[in-house]
Amino acid sequence: MNTALGALSAVFWGVVLLSILVFVHEGGHFLAARAFGVRVTEFYLGLPCRFKLFVKSKKRGTEFGVTPFLLGGYNRICGMEGVEDELLAPAFAIVQREGRVEAERVAQELDVDVSRAYDMLVVLTDWAAIRPYYNPELGEHPHQRDYPAAFETLRRDANMLTEYDAGNDFAQEGSTEAGAPRALEAPREQLAQERSRTYLGCSFPKRIAILVAGPLVNLLLAFVLAVGAYMSVEYQMPVNESKVGSVAEDSIAQQTGLQAGDEIEAVGDTKTTTWEELHAALAAACKAGEDFSLTVRRDGASTQLTVDLPEGEEVEAIGITCQTTPYHLTLPEAMRAAISYAGMVGRVSARLIMPQHTMEVLDQSSSIVGISVMASEAVSKGLLDVLTLVAAISMSLGFMNLLPIPPLDGGKILIEVIELCIRRPLSQRARLIASYVGLAFFAFVFVVVLRNDFARILFH
């Protein structure tokens, strides 16, 4: 029973920890997208699921909610999927003119096949320029796998702003409800406006900022927590005085009669006032291999003690330590320590994609199983241990997501840079190949670290 409860506790805290960190990561993408005026339709704690609890923002229309599958989080930033089509503008105009129209009707008017019409309508849906219409009379519902037969307009104000756009005002005269027809005078200009409110319509620097924002938030969170942890820990700093801090059991010092708190004024004829001087004098005396005397001040009086070194044995120390004093790092010291730690994690993460170091890094890494065990142990020890673990995992998550491997953020950044250099979008085929290669690599990583975690748990 205790074993089962321990396993459940580990799984629970591991899921909670990772969900929070992924949610924070997605929050970075969300905030950056909204700052640049990009439409975001959903922001959830948990993986996508038909069962969910949410509230809808009255100002921005975004659904904020939670799903039962708490391992992570996601948000839907408009314009990150789909391929543009030269007929998007007329397709958008048809939906706006009709208010609600079937994909087959759009295909007929544009003289294209139905699959191409669907592709265009799906792209416009991804842009939050239109939305699917689920007709209950046809047995359609929002949770079905396929798109419905028809699509419809969104609610828009007099300036064509939707509920997802900043500055919308549906109290204006000329506003229209969802499903209402609204003819466009200049479809291409209006489509350009719709595109400008998506990720795709952002400039290169803005798109990079949106992609970097997720890992950056993880790194900032880790940095703040690490600084707090470093400042909270009480360190024992050596005191540079020739006073004895402790005496080891069964040591030469104990046999000599030394006690904690004794001040050693001289080693033989060598006077000592600092620990550095005392350490050097004792090392020299031990190296000589002959008995020597100590001048010790105890309770205000000086006394002589004789150190009897064992014959025929090399002695490097007599078994005393220096005195220490409690010390808390200052803010600048803690920040420097956190930066140093971040540099170490960054270097380790980079080594993951170096073939000669990949297995070495994986042998030191943990999967969800190992993280769950560490999270459960940290919770049992206290808040400081939890925050320290959160900082470590958040730091790793941030750097890992910057690796240039699709479908990670770093991989998306790499694709953006390549497209900037070649001055054209990569083909869907090239994107799919890159994604499959990246997924295969992470499947390999997952299997290796999972095996390592079970080996550690079962055999240690």
PDB file of C-alpha atoms in Angstrom, residues 287-430:
ATOM      1  CA  LYS A 287      55.807  16.736   6.215  1.00  0.00           C
ATOM      2  CA  ALA A 288      58.955  16.878   8.403  1.00  0.00           C
ATOM      3  CA  GLY A 289      57.706  13.734  10.150  1.00  0.00           C
ATOM      4  CA  GLU A 290      58.916  14.723  13.651  1.00  0.00           C
ATOM      5  CA  ASP A 291      56.915  15.457  16.778  1.00  0.00           C
ATOM      6  CA  PHE A 292      56.250  19.144  17.314  1.00  0.00           C
ATOM      7  CA  SER A 293      54.697  21.449  19.870  1.00  0.00           C
ATOM      8  CA  LEU A 294      51.624  23.689  19.693  1.00  0.00           C
ATOM      9  CA  THR A 295      51.131  26.882  21.647  1.00  0.00           C
ATOM     10  CA  VAL A 296      47.411  26.943  22.411  1.00  0.00           C
ATOM     11  CA  ARG A 297      45.321  29.667  24.059  1.00  0.00           C
ATOM     12  CA  ARG A 298      42.332  28.258  25.927  1.00  0.00           C
ATOM     13  CA  ASP A 299      40.101  30.117  28.386  1.00  0.00           C
ATOM     14  CA  GLY A 300      42.454  33.112  28.320  1.00  0.00           C
ATOM     15  CA  ALA A 301      45.592  31.143  29.185  1.00  0.00           C
ATOM     16  CA  SER A 302      48.326  29.754  26.950  1.00  0.00           C
ATOM     17  CA  THR A 303      49.497  26.153  27.198  1.00  0.00           C
ATOM     18  CA  GLN A 304      51.887  23.879  25.374  1.00  0.00           C
ATOM     19  CA  LEU A 305      50.711  20.663  23.702  1.00  0.00           C
ATOM     20  CA  THR A 306      52.905  18.098  21.999  1.00  0.00           C
ATOM     21  CA  VAL A 307      51.807  16.486  18.749  1.00  0.00           C
ATOM     22  CA  ASP A 308      53.035  12.895  18.687  1.00  0.00           C
ATOM     23  CA  LEU A 309      53.199  11.793  15.047  1.00  0.00           C
ATOM     24  CA  PRO A 310      53.008   8.053  14.360  1.00  0.00           C
ATOM     25  CA  GLU A 311      56.373   6.625  13.377  1.00  0.00           C
ATOM     26  CA  GLY A 312      56.826   5.350   9.844  1.00  0.00           C
ATOM     27  CA  GLU A 313      53.590   6.873   8.534  1.00  0.00           C
ATOM     28  CA  GLU A 314      53.061   9.841   6.283  1.00  0.00           C
ATOM     29  CA  VAL A 315      50.721  12.371   7.869  1.00  0.00           C
ATOM     30  CA  GLU A 316      49.032  15.078   5.828  1.00  0.00           C
ATOM     31  CA  ALA A 317      46.680  16.488   8.500  1.00  0.00           C
ATOM     32  CA  ILE A 318      46.113  16.179  12.208  1.00  0.00           C
ATOM     33  CA  GLY A 319      42.278  16.286  12.045  1.00  0.00           C
ATOM     34  CA  ILE A 320      41.065  19.818  12.722  1.00  0.00           C
ATOM     35  CA  THR A 321      38.843  22.202  10.752  1.00  0.00           C
ATOM     36  CA  CYS A 322      38.588  25.955  10.846  1.00  0.00           C
ATOM     37  CA  GLN A 323      35.734  27.852  12.417  1.00  0.00           C
ATOM     38  CA  THR A 324      32.871  28.931  10.199  1.00  0.00           C
ATOM     39  CA  THR A 325      30.223  31.631  10.346  1.00  0.00           C
ATOM     40  CA  PRO A 326      26.708  31.604   8.826  1.00  0.00           C
ATOM     41  CA  TYR A 327      26.479  33.616   5.607  1.00  0.00           C
ATOM     42  CA  HIS A 328      23.759  34.454   3.088  1.00  0.00           C
ATOM     43  CA  LEU A 329      24.677  35.504  -0.440  1.00  0.00           C
ATOM     44  CA  THR A 330      23.904  39.084  -1.387  1.00  0.00           C
ATOM     45  CA  LEU A 331      21.675  39.775  -4.389  1.00  0.00           C
ATOM     46  CA  PRO A 332      24.614  40.446  -6.765  1.00  0.00           C
ATOM     47  CA  GLU A 333      26.391  37.289  -5.560  1.00  0.00           C
ATOM     48  CA  ALA A 334      23.244  35.200  -5.999  1.00  0.00           C
ATOM     49  CA  MET A 335      22.695  36.635  -9.483  1.00  0.00           C
ATOM     50  CA  ARG A 336      26.253  35.773 -10.487  1.00  0.00           C
ATOM     51  CA  ALA A 337      25.773  32.233  -9.157  1.00  0.00           C
ATOM     52  CA  ALA A 338      22.491  31.883 -11.090  1.00  0.00           C
ATOM     53  CA  ILE A 339      24.129  33.132 -14.297  1.00  0.00           C
ATOM     54  CA  SER A 340      26.971  30.659 -13.820  1.00  0.00           C
ATOM     55  CA  TYR A 341      24.447  27.837 -13.314  1.00  0.00           C
ATOM     56  CA  ALA A 342      22.517  28.912 -16.427  1.00  0.00           C
ATOM     57  CA  GLY A 343      25.715  28.836 -18.440  1.00  0.00           C
ATOM     58  CA  MET A 344      26.403  25.296 -17.289  1.00  0.00           C
ATOM     59  CA  VAL A 345      22.885  24.106 -18.191  1.00  0.00           C
ATOM     60  CA  GLY A 346      23.104  25.845 -21.558  1.00  0.00           C
ATOM     61  CA  ARG A 347      26.391  24.117 -22.372  1.00  0.00           C
ATOM     62  CA  VAL A 348      25.013  20.711 -21.384  1.00  0.00           C
ATOM     63  CA  SER A 349      21.897  21.268 -23.526  1.00  0.00           C
ATOM     64  CA  ALA A 350      24.018  22.234 -26.523  1.00  0.00           C
ATOM     65  CA  ARG A 351      26.078  19.060 -26.130  1.00  0.00           C
ATOM     66  CA  LEU A 352      22.912  17.011 -26.671  1.00  0.00           C
ATOM     67  CA  ILE A 353      23.032  17.704 -30.416  1.00  0.00           C
ATOM     68  CA  MET A 354      26.758  16.983 -30.658  1.00  0.00           C
ATOM     69  CA  PRO A 355      26.942  13.305 -31.697  1.00  0.00           C
ATOM     70  CA  GLN A 356      30.120  12.670 -29.709  1.00  0.00           C
ATOM     71  CA  HIS A 357      28.432  13.869 -26.501  1.00  0.00           C
ATOM     72  CA  THR A 358      24.769  12.863 -27.009  1.00  0.00           C
ATOM     73  CA  MET A 359      24.863   9.623 -25.005  1.00  0.00           C
ATOM     74  CA  GLU A 360      26.916  11.262 -22.262  1.00  0.00           C
ATOM     75  CA  VAL A 361      24.231  13.938 -21.825  1.00  0.00           C
ATOM     76  CA  LEU A 362      21.386  11.410 -21.986  1.00  0.00           C
ATOM     77  CA  ASP A 363      22.989   9.300 -19.257  1.00  0.00           C
ATOM     78  CA  GLN A 364      22.721  12.340 -16.965  1.00  0.00           C
ATOM     79  CA  SER A 365      19.150  13.245 -17.996  1.00  0.00           C
ATOM     80  CA  SER A 366      15.748  12.253 -16.625  1.00  0.00           C
ATOM     81  CA  SER A 367      12.362  11.503 -18.176  1.00  0.00           C
ATOM     82  CA  ILE A 368       8.955  12.232 -16.691  1.00  0.00           C
ATOM     83  CA  VAL A 369       9.502   9.202 -14.430  1.00  0.00           C
ATOM     84  CA  GLY A 370      12.714  10.559 -12.926  1.00  0.00           C
ATOM     85  CA  ILE A 371      11.285  14.055 -12.653  1.00  0.00           C
ATOM     86  CA  SER A 372       8.235  12.658 -10.849  1.00  0.00           C
ATOM     87  CA  VAL A 373      10.427  10.893  -8.296  1.00  0.00           C
ATOM     88  CA  MET A 374      12.517  14.025  -7.739  1.00  0.00           C
ATOM     89  CA  ALA A 375       9.387  16.172  -7.423  1.00  0.00           C
ATOM     90  CA  SER A 376       7.873  13.859  -4.822  1.00  0.00           C
ATOM     91  CA  GLU A 377      11.105  13.844  -2.812  1.00  0.00           C
ATOM     92  CA  ALA A 378      11.383  17.637  -3.021  1.00  0.00           C
ATOM     93  CA  VAL A 379       7.802  18.100  -1.796  1.00  0.00           C
ATOM     94  CA  SER A 380       8.528  15.882   1.209  1.00  0.00           C
ATOM     95  CA  LYS A 381      11.594  17.986   2.119  1.00  0.00           C
ATOM     96  CA  GLY A 382      10.091  21.454   1.905  1.00  0.00           C
ATOM     97  CA  LEU A 383       9.368  24.520  -0.179  1.00  0.00           C
ATOM     98  CA  LEU A 384      13.001  25.445  -0.798  1.00  0.00           C
ATOM     99  CA  ASP A 385      13.729  22.057  -2.353  1.00  0.00           C
ATOM    100  CA  VAL A 386      10.630  22.329  -4.534  1.00  0.00           C
ATOM    101  CA  LEU A 387      11.599  25.789  -5.797  1.00  0.00           C
ATOM    102  CA  THR A 388      15.150  24.636  -6.454  1.00  0.00           C
ATOM    103  CA  LEU A 389      13.881  21.691  -8.510  1.00  0.00           C
ATOM    104  CA  VAL A 390      11.442  23.920 -10.396  1.00  0.00           C
ATOM    105  CA  ALA A 391      14.305  26.278 -11.220  1.00  0.00           C
ATOM    106  CA  ALA A 392      16.478  23.427 -12.492  1.00  0.00           C
ATOM    107  CA  ILE A 393      13.775  21.899 -14.695  1.00  0.00           C
ATOM    108  CA  SER A 394      12.567  25.271 -15.975  1.00  0.00           C
ATOM    109  CA  MET A 395      16.138  26.187 -16.900  1.00  0.00           C
ATOM    110  CA  SER A 396      16.576  22.897 -18.772  1.00  0.00           C
ATOM    111  CA  LEU A 397      13.203  23.269 -20.488  1.00  0.00           C
ATOM    112  CA  GLY A 398      14.091  26.762 -21.654  1.00  0.00           C
ATOM    113  CA  PHE A 399      17.448  25.793 -23.160  1.00  0.00           C
ATOM    114  CA  MET A 400      16.137  22.534 -24.631  1.00  0.00           C
ATOM    115  CA  ASN A 401      13.410  24.402 -26.505  1.00  0.00           C
ATOM    116  CA  LEU A 402      16.038  26.659 -28.087  1.00  0.00           C
ATOM    117  CA  LEU A 403      17.812  23.726 -29.732  1.00  0.00           C
ATOM    118  CA  PRO A 404      17.522  23.976 -33.544  1.00  0.00           C
ATOM    119  CA  ILE A 405      15.429  20.823 -33.858  1.00  0.00           C
ATOM    120  CA  PRO A 406      11.869  20.868 -35.271  1.00  0.00           C
ATOM    121  CA  PRO A 407       9.256  20.933 -33.840  1.00  0.00           C
ATOM    122  CA  LEU A 408      10.898  22.761 -30.918  1.00  0.00           C
ATOM    123  CA  ASP A 409      10.887  26.554 -30.869  1.00  0.00           C
ATOM    124  CA  GLY A 410      14.542  26.533 -31.848  1.00  0.00           C
ATOM    125  CA  GLY A 411      13.672  24.393 -34.867  1.00  0.00           C
ATOM    126  CA  LYS A 412      10.955  26.852 -35.885  1.00  0.00           C
ATOM    127  CA  ILE A 413      13.439  29.694 -35.518  1.00  0.00           C
ATOM    128  CA  LEU A 414      15.864  27.788 -37.746  1.00  0.00           C
ATOM    129  CA  ILE A 415      13.169  27.427 -40.417  1.00  0.00           C
ATOM    130  CA  GLU A 416      12.380  31.145 -40.164  1.00  0.00           C
ATOM    131  CA  VAL A 417      16.064  31.970 -40.678  1.00  0.00           C
ATOM    132  CA  ILE A 418      16.352  29.594 -43.636  1.00  0.00           C
ATOM    133  CA  GLU A 419      13.267  31.122 -45.265  1.00  0.00           C
ATOM    134  CA  LEU A 420      14.685  34.591 -44.712  1.00  0.00           C
ATOM    135  CA  CYS A 421      17.913  33.568 -46.434  1.00  0.00           C
ATOM    136  CA  ILE A 422      16.295  31.851 -49.419  1.00  0.00           C
ATOM    137  CA  ARG A 423      13.539  34.515 -49.570  1.00  0.00           C
ATOM    138  CA  ARG A 424      10.706  32.038 -49.981  1.00  0.00           C
ATOM    139  CA  PRO A 425       8.745  29.655 -47.753  1.00  0.00           C
ATOM    140  CA  LEU A 426       9.966  26.093 -47.371  1.00  0.00           C
ATOM    141  CA  SER A 427       7.757  23.523 -49.029  1.00  0.00           C
ATOM    142  CA  GLN A 428       5.355  21.500 -46.920  1.00  0.00           C
ATOM    143  CA  ARG A 429       7.361  18.405 -47.848  1.00  0.00           C
ATOM    144  CA  ALA A 430      10.574  19.911 -46.472  1.00  0.00           C
TER     145      ALA A 430
END
